[in-house]
Amino acid sequence: MFAPEFPRGIVILFNWASGAILFLALLQLLLDVTILAMWMLPGEAPAVPNAVRYAMAAAASLLAAIGVLNALRVPPLKDIDLGIRGLPPEFEGYTIVQLTDLHISRLFPKAWTQRVVERVNALDVDLIVVTGDVIDGSLVMRRTDVAPLGALRARDGVYMSPGNHEYFLGYREWMQHFADMGMRILANAHAILERRGAHLMLAGVTDASAPATGQPKPDLVAALAEGPPGVPILLLDHQPRGARRTAARGVAAQLSGHTHGGMMPGLDRLVARGNAGFVSGPYDVDGMTLYVNNGTGIWPGFALRLRRPSELTRLTLRRAP
């Protein structure tokens, strides 16, 4: 389920087929409701011509194909101004690329990862952060596919916090491998960024799924422990649902992913219900700025996107009022 090891073409075909079945079921439900309404009116309800059913099948197949193609692309650049309360003037205009939910797998192999890395490095940003769900599969399965991530470059380095998929197949091995690739792991820990004597705290927590695999639960108190007072805090937390608790701890901004932007209209409302209402884009959460990224990639078990595009996100820090 979490690492389908079929050839890439088969994974794409499965996603198209499941999408076509989903869309056809929704169209059939709409047709049934329409026929039922006709039955309730005086007179005889008309029969549904076969041409209508063929058109429904064609429309469902086309929607599924578009959804899969949208999911597979290397995402375009999305620019976001991120408001930070108390941001020192020295950090005004500081640039960060957020990568999240890459789900490197048979569906998103080495060639795709390489193109993402090339686009990121061409942006020449100050910092790169990776907010979890980098891989689907064990280190043995994905070692070659993740290799391009070792070439990520930013002036202040690359930092990562884990997502739920990191815990499915070899959490410790993956964390060590990412560290060996040059990423600094922020798992209930923080780092201090410095610009001309001014400071910004970058913190990260583990994922909410960690205790189920015997790993430490998310602990914001530990992540912020012994940090300098009065320094704005930027938190990396894969899942956005705890944002109100985070805001209550005085965090200035939180970067999350996990939701894939809800993937498509209608489904995004269900995804929001499971994530405290946070599904895509910026939110003001009790004075804290929360940004929920649609994801760089998507889980290969449901790789469909309609009007909820993937994104390569460049965040520019701005002082919030």
PDB file of N, CA, C and O in Angstrom, residues 146-193:
ATOM      1  N   VAL A 146      16.205   8.815  -4.444  1.00  0.00           N
ATOM      2  CA  VAL A 146      16.374  10.005  -3.592  1.00  0.00           C
ATOM      3  C   VAL A 146      17.737  10.649  -3.767  1.00  0.00           C
ATOM      4  O   VAL A 146      17.961  11.764  -3.280  1.00  0.00           O
ATOM      5  N   ALA A 147      18.662   9.976  -4.449  1.00  0.00           N
ATOM      6  CA  ALA A 147      20.041  10.458  -4.536  1.00  0.00           C
ATOM      7  C   ALA A 147      20.161  11.911  -4.983  1.00  0.00           C
ATOM      8  O   ALA A 147      20.996  12.658  -4.450  1.00  0.00           O
ATOM      9  N   PRO A 148      19.355  12.396  -5.946  1.00  0.00           N
ATOM     10  CA  PRO A 148      19.502  13.796  -6.361  1.00  0.00           C
ATOM     11  C   PRO A 148      19.292  14.802  -5.234  1.00  0.00           C
ATOM     12  O   PRO A 148      19.807  15.932  -5.326  1.00  0.00           O
ATOM     13  N   LEU A 149      18.559  14.450  -4.181  1.00  0.00           N
ATOM     14  CA  LEU A 149      18.331  15.402  -3.092  1.00  0.00           C
ATOM     15  C   LEU A 149      19.636  15.817  -2.415  1.00  0.00           C
ATOM     16  O   LEU A 149      19.702  16.878  -1.790  1.00  0.00           O
ATOM     17  N   GLY A 150      20.668  14.997  -2.539  1.00  0.00           N
ATOM     18  CA  GLY A 150      21.962  15.351  -1.963  1.00  0.00           C
ATOM     19  C   GLY A 150      22.587  16.562  -2.616  1.00  0.00           C
ATOM     20  O   GLY A 150      23.518  17.160  -2.057  1.00  0.00           O
ATOM     21  N   ALA A 151      22.077  16.967  -3.786  1.00  0.00           N
ATOM     22  CA  ALA A 151      22.626  18.131  -4.500  1.00  0.00           C
ATOM     23  C   ALA A 151      21.878  19.418  -4.179  1.00  0.00           C
ATOM     24  O   ALA A 151      22.223  20.473  -4.727  1.00  0.00           O
ATOM     25  N   LEU A 152      20.860  19.380  -3.313  1.00  0.00           N
ATOM     26  CA  LEU A 152      20.141  20.604  -2.939  1.00  0.00           C
ATOM     27  C   LEU A 152      21.097  21.593  -2.288  1.00  0.00           C
ATOM     28  O   LEU A 152      21.891  21.224  -1.412  1.00  0.00           O
ATOM     29  N   ARG A 153      20.997  22.863  -2.670  1.00  0.00           N
ATOM     30  CA  ARG A 153      21.908  23.879  -2.161  1.00  0.00           C
ATOM     31  C   ARG A 153      21.155  25.154  -1.802  1.00  0.00           C
ATOM     32  O   ARG A 153      20.317  25.635  -2.571  1.00  0.00           O
ATOM     33  N   ALA A 154      21.457  25.702  -0.635  1.00  0.00           N
ATOM     34  CA  ALA A 154      20.949  27.004  -0.201  1.00  0.00           C
ATOM     35  C   ALA A 154      21.986  27.612   0.728  1.00  0.00           C
ATOM     36  O   ALA A 154      22.783  26.894   1.351  1.00  0.00           O
ATOM     37  N   ARG A 155      21.994  28.934   0.836  1.00  0.00           N
ATOM     38  CA  ARG A 155      23.041  29.607   1.611  1.00  0.00           C
ATOM     39  C   ARG A 155      23.074  29.158   3.077  1.00  0.00           C
ATOM     40  O   ARG A 155      24.146  29.035   3.673  1.00  0.00           O
ATOM     41  N   ASP A 156      21.901  28.927   3.663  1.00  0.00           N
ATOM     42  CA  ASP A 156      21.863  28.498   5.060  1.00  0.00           C
ATOM     43  C   ASP A 156      21.546  27.021   5.213  1.00  0.00           C
ATOM     44  O   ASP A 156      21.224  26.558   6.316  1.00  0.00           O
ATOM     45  N   GLY A 157      21.621  26.263   4.132  1.00  0.00           N
ATOM     46  CA  GLY A 157      21.501  24.819   4.234  1.00  0.00           C
ATOM     47  C   GLY A 157      20.105  24.279   3.994  1.00  0.00           C
ATOM     48  O   GLY A 157      19.177  24.995   3.608  1.00  0.00           O
ATOM     49  N   VAL A 158      19.973  22.971   4.241  1.00  0.00           N
ATOM     50  CA  VAL A 158      18.726  22.226   4.033  1.00  0.00           C
ATOM     51  C   VAL A 158      18.315  21.598   5.365  1.00  0.00           C
ATOM     52  O   VAL A 158      19.106  20.880   5.986  1.00  0.00           O
ATOM     53  N   TYR A 159      17.085  21.855   5.784  1.00  0.00           N
ATOM     54  CA  TYR A 159      16.561  21.320   7.047  1.00  0.00           C
ATOM     55  C   TYR A 159      15.319  20.489   6.763  1.00  0.00           C
ATOM     56  O   TYR A 159      14.545  20.788   5.848  1.00  0.00           O
ATOM     57  N   MET A 160      15.113  19.452   7.584  1.00  0.00           N
ATOM     58  CA  MET A 160      13.999  18.547   7.359  1.00  0.00           C
ATOM     59  C   MET A 160      13.323  18.182   8.666  1.00  0.00           C
ATOM     60  O   MET A 160      13.991  17.987   9.689  1.00  0.00           O
ATOM     61  N   SER A 161      11.980  18.085   8.629  1.00  0.00           N
ATOM     62  CA  SER A 161      11.222  17.451   9.705  1.00  0.00           C
ATOM     63  C   SER A 161      10.474  16.267   9.098  1.00  0.00           C
ATOM     64  O   SER A 161      10.076  16.312   7.928  1.00  0.00           O
ATOM     65  N   PRO A 162      10.270  15.179   9.857  1.00  0.00           N
ATOM     66  CA  PRO A 162       9.682  13.975   9.273  1.00  0.00           C
ATOM     67  C   PRO A 162       8.168  14.070   9.115  1.00  0.00           C
ATOM     68  O   PRO A 162       7.488  14.791   9.845  1.00  0.00           O
ATOM     69  N   GLY A 163       7.655  13.309   8.138  1.00  0.00           N
ATOM     70  CA  GLY A 163       6.217  13.156   7.957  1.00  0.00           C
ATOM     71  C   GLY A 163       5.789  11.750   8.309  1.00  0.00           C
ATOM     72  O   GLY A 163       6.621  10.899   8.667  1.00  0.00           O
ATOM     73  N   ASN A 164       4.523  11.456   8.188  1.00  0.00           N
ATOM     74  CA  ASN A 164       4.047  10.138   8.603  1.00  0.00           C
ATOM     75  C   ASN A 164       4.618   9.008   7.749  1.00  0.00           C
ATOM     76  O   ASN A 164       4.882   7.912   8.254  1.00  0.00           O
ATOM     77  N   HIS A 165       4.875   9.251   6.461  1.00  0.00           N
ATOM     78  CA  HIS A 165       5.371   8.173   5.609  1.00  0.00           C
ATOM     79  C   HIS A 165       6.807   7.795   5.927  1.00  0.00           C
ATOM     80  O   HIS A 165       7.232   6.693   5.571  1.00  0.00           O
ATOM     81  N   GLU A 166       7.550   8.663   6.578  1.00  0.00           N
ATOM     82  CA  GLU A 166       8.914   8.301   6.984  1.00  0.00           C
ATOM     83  C   GLU A 166       8.920   7.173   8.014  1.00  0.00           C
ATOM     84  O   GLU A 166       9.936   6.484   8.173  1.00  0.00           O
ATOM     85  N   TYR A 167       7.816   6.982   8.715  1.00  0.00           N
ATOM     86  CA  TYR A 167       7.770   5.988   9.790  1.00  0.00           C
ATOM     87  C   TYR A 167       7.328   4.614   9.311  1.00  0.00           C
ATOM     88  O   TYR A 167       7.400   3.640  10.063  1.00  0.00           O
ATOM     89  N   PHE A 168       6.881   4.486   8.069  1.00  0.00           N
ATOM     90  CA  PHE A 168       6.296   3.222   7.635  1.00  0.00           C
ATOM     91  C   PHE A 168       7.344   2.153   7.349  1.00  0.00           C
ATOM     92  O   PHE A 168       7.115   0.980   7.635  1.00  0.00           O
ATOM     93  N   LEU A 169       8.466   2.539   6.737  1.00  0.00           N
ATOM     94  CA  LEU A 169       9.458   1.550   6.314  1.00  0.00           C
ATOM     95  C   LEU A 169      10.876   2.042   6.614  1.00  0.00           C
ATOM     96  O   LEU A 169      11.600   2.499   5.735  1.00  0.00           O
ATOM     97  N   GLY A 170      11.254   1.977   7.902  1.00  0.00           N
ATOM     98  CA  GLY A 170      12.649   2.232   8.271  1.00  0.00           C
ATOM     99  C   GLY A 170      12.958   3.652   8.664  1.00  0.00           C
ATOM    100  O   GLY A 170      13.843   4.281   8.054  1.00  0.00           O
ATOM    101  N   TYR A 171      12.282   4.171   9.685  1.00  0.00           N
ATOM    102  CA  TYR A 171      12.464   5.564  10.094  1.00  0.00           C
ATOM    103  C   TYR A 171      13.924   5.879  10.425  1.00  0.00           C
ATOM    104  O   TYR A 171      14.484   6.862   9.921  1.00  0.00           O
ATOM    105  N   ARG A 172      14.547   5.078  11.277  1.00  0.00           N
ATOM    106  CA  ARG A 172      15.931   5.386  11.706  1.00  0.00           C
ATOM    107  C   ARG A 172      16.890   5.360  10.523  1.00  0.00           C
ATOM    108  O   ARG A 172      17.784   6.210  10.408  1.00  0.00           O
ATOM    109  N   GLU A 173      16.733   4.365   9.665  1.00  0.00           N
ATOM    110  CA  GLU A 173      17.618   4.286   8.498  1.00  0.00           C
ATOM    111  C   GLU A 173      17.451   5.506   7.597  1.00  0.00           C
ATOM    112  O   GLU A 173      18.442   6.073   7.103  1.00  0.00           O
ATOM    113  N   TRP A 174      16.212   5.920   7.399  1.00  0.00           N
ATOM    114  CA  TRP A 174      15.973   7.080   6.539  1.00  0.00           C
ATOM    115  C   TRP A 174      16.519   8.361   7.155  1.00  0.00           C
ATOM    116  O   TRP A 174      17.129   9.183   6.448  1.00  0.00           O
ATOM    117  N   MET A 175      16.326   8.560   8.434  1.00  0.00           N
ATOM    118  CA  MET A 175      16.828   9.789   9.058  1.00  0.00           C
ATOM    119  C   MET A 175      18.351   9.863   8.970  1.00  0.00           C
ATOM    120  O   MET A 175      18.920  10.924   8.690  1.00  0.00           O
ATOM    121  N   GLN A 176      19.000   8.731   9.180  1.00  0.00           N
ATOM    122  CA  GLN A 176      20.457   8.715   9.062  1.00  0.00           C
ATOM    123  C   GLN A 176      20.892   8.980   7.624  1.00  0.00           C
ATOM    124  O   GLN A 176      21.851   9.725   7.371  1.00  0.00           O
ATOM    125  N   HIS A 177      20.149   8.410   6.680  1.00  0.00           N
ATOM    126  CA  HIS A 177      20.511   8.606   5.273  1.00  0.00           C
ATOM    127  C   HIS A 177      20.323  10.057   4.866  1.00  0.00           C
ATOM    128  O   HIS A 177      21.183  10.639   4.179  1.00  0.00           O
ATOM    129  N   PHE A 178      19.221  10.677   5.283  1.00  0.00           N
ATOM    130  CA  PHE A 178      19.003  12.081   4.950  1.00  0.00           C
ATOM    131  C   PHE A 178      20.085  12.958   5.578  1.00  0.00           C
ATOM    132  O   PHE A 178      20.548  13.922   4.966  1.00  0.00           O
ATOM    133  N   ALA A 179      20.478  12.639   6.806  1.00  0.00           N
ATOM    134  CA  ALA A 179      21.554  13.399   7.448  1.00  0.00           C
ATOM    135  C   ALA A 179      22.869  13.235   6.681  1.00  0.00           C
ATOM    136  O   ALA A 179      23.617  14.205   6.491  1.00  0.00           O
ATOM    137  N   ASP A 180      23.136  12.019   6.227  1.00  0.00           N
ATOM    138  CA  ASP A 180      24.349  11.772   5.447  1.00  0.00           C
ATOM    139  C   ASP A 180      24.327  12.528   4.118  1.00  0.00           C
ATOM    140  O   ASP A 180      25.385  12.841   3.549  1.00  0.00           O
ATOM    141  N   MET A 181      23.123  12.830   3.614  1.00  0.00           N
ATOM    142  CA  MET A 181      22.981  13.575   2.361  1.00  0.00           C
ATOM    143  C   MET A 181      23.129  15.084   2.557  1.00  0.00           C
ATOM    144  O   MET A 181      23.073  15.842   1.599  1.00  0.00           O
ATOM    145  N   GLY A 182      23.279  15.515   3.816  1.00  0.00           N
ATOM    146  CA  GLY A 182      23.487  16.934   4.067  1.00  0.00           C
ATOM    147  C   GLY A 182      22.312  17.664   4.661  1.00  0.00           C
ATOM    148  O   GLY A 182      22.389  18.880   4.890  1.00  0.00           O
ATOM    149  N   MET A 183      21.212  16.941   4.916  1.00  0.00           N
ATOM    150  CA  MET A 183      20.065  17.578   5.548  1.00  0.00           C
ATOM    151  C   MET A 183      20.257  17.581   7.064  1.00  0.00           C
ATOM    152  O   MET A 183      20.752  16.612   7.641  1.00  0.00           O
ATOM    153  N   ARG A 184      19.827  18.662   7.694  1.00  0.00           N
ATOM    154  CA  ARG A 184      19.821  18.704   9.154  1.00  0.00           C
ATOM    155  C   ARG A 184      18.417  18.343   9.622  1.00  0.00           C
ATOM    156  O   ARG A 184      17.447  19.003   9.233  1.00  0.00           O
ATOM    157  N   ILE A 185      18.304  17.302  10.429  1.00  0.00           N
ATOM    158  CA  ILE A 185      17.011  16.787  10.858  1.00  0.00           C
ATOM    159  C   ILE A 185      16.550  17.542  12.107  1.00  0.00           C
ATOM    160  O   ILE A 185      17.267  17.597  13.116  1.00  0.00           O
ATOM    161  N   LEU A 186      15.357  18.110  12.023  1.00  0.00           N
ATOM    162  CA  LEU A 186      14.750  18.792  13.169  1.00  0.00           C
ATOM    163  C   LEU A 186      13.572  17.953  13.646  1.00  0.00           C
ATOM    164  O   LEU A 186      12.436  18.119  13.188  1.00  0.00           O
ATOM    165  N   ALA A 187      13.852  17.015  14.535  1.00  0.00           N
ATOM    166  CA  ALA A 187      12.839  16.141  15.121  1.00  0.00           C
ATOM    167  C   ALA A 187      12.761  16.484  16.607  1.00  0.00           C
ATOM    168  O   ALA A 187      13.558  15.988  17.410  1.00  0.00           O
ATOM    169  N   ASN A 188      11.830  17.363  16.959  1.00  0.00           N
ATOM    170  CA  ASN A 188      11.734  17.922  18.315  1.00  0.00           C
ATOM    171  C   ASN A 188      13.028  18.654  18.677  1.00  0.00           C
ATOM    172  O   ASN A 188      13.587  18.488  19.762  1.00  0.00           O
ATOM    173  N   ALA A 189      13.480  19.455  17.733  1.00  0.00           N
ATOM    174  CA  ALA A 189      14.729  20.196  17.913  1.00  0.00           C
ATOM    175  C   ALA A 189      14.634  21.517  17.148  1.00  0.00           C
ATOM    176  O   ALA A 189      13.689  21.757  16.395  1.00  0.00           O
ATOM    177  N   HIS A 190      15.638  22.381  17.368  1.00  0.00           N
ATOM    178  CA  HIS A 190      15.631  23.659  16.661  1.00  0.00           C
ATOM    179  C   HIS A 190      17.047  24.053  16.252  1.00  0.00           C
ATOM    180  O   HIS A 190      18.031  23.480  16.720  1.00  0.00           O
ATOM    181  N   ALA A 191      17.113  25.021  15.366  1.00  0.00           N
ATOM    182  CA  ALA A 191      18.372  25.636  14.954  1.00  0.00           C
ATOM    183  C   ALA A 191      18.162  27.144  14.944  1.00  0.00           C
ATOM    184  O   ALA A 191      17.036  27.626  14.827  1.00  0.00           O
ATOM    185  N   ILE A 192      19.255  27.891  15.074  1.00  0.00           N
ATOM    186  CA  ILE A 192      19.189  29.350  15.077  1.00  0.00           C
ATOM    187  C   ILE A 192      19.819  29.858  13.784  1.00  0.00           C
ATOM    188  O   ILE A 192      20.975  29.556  13.473  1.00  0.00           O
ATOM    189  N   LEU A 193      19.040  30.616  13.028  1.00  0.00           N
ATOM    190  CA  LEU A 193      19.540  31.256  11.814  1.00  0.00           C
ATOM    191  C   LEU A 193      19.993  32.667  12.160  1.00  0.00           C
ATOM    192  O   LEU A 193      19.357  33.349  12.973  1.00  0.00           O
TER     193      LEU A 193
END
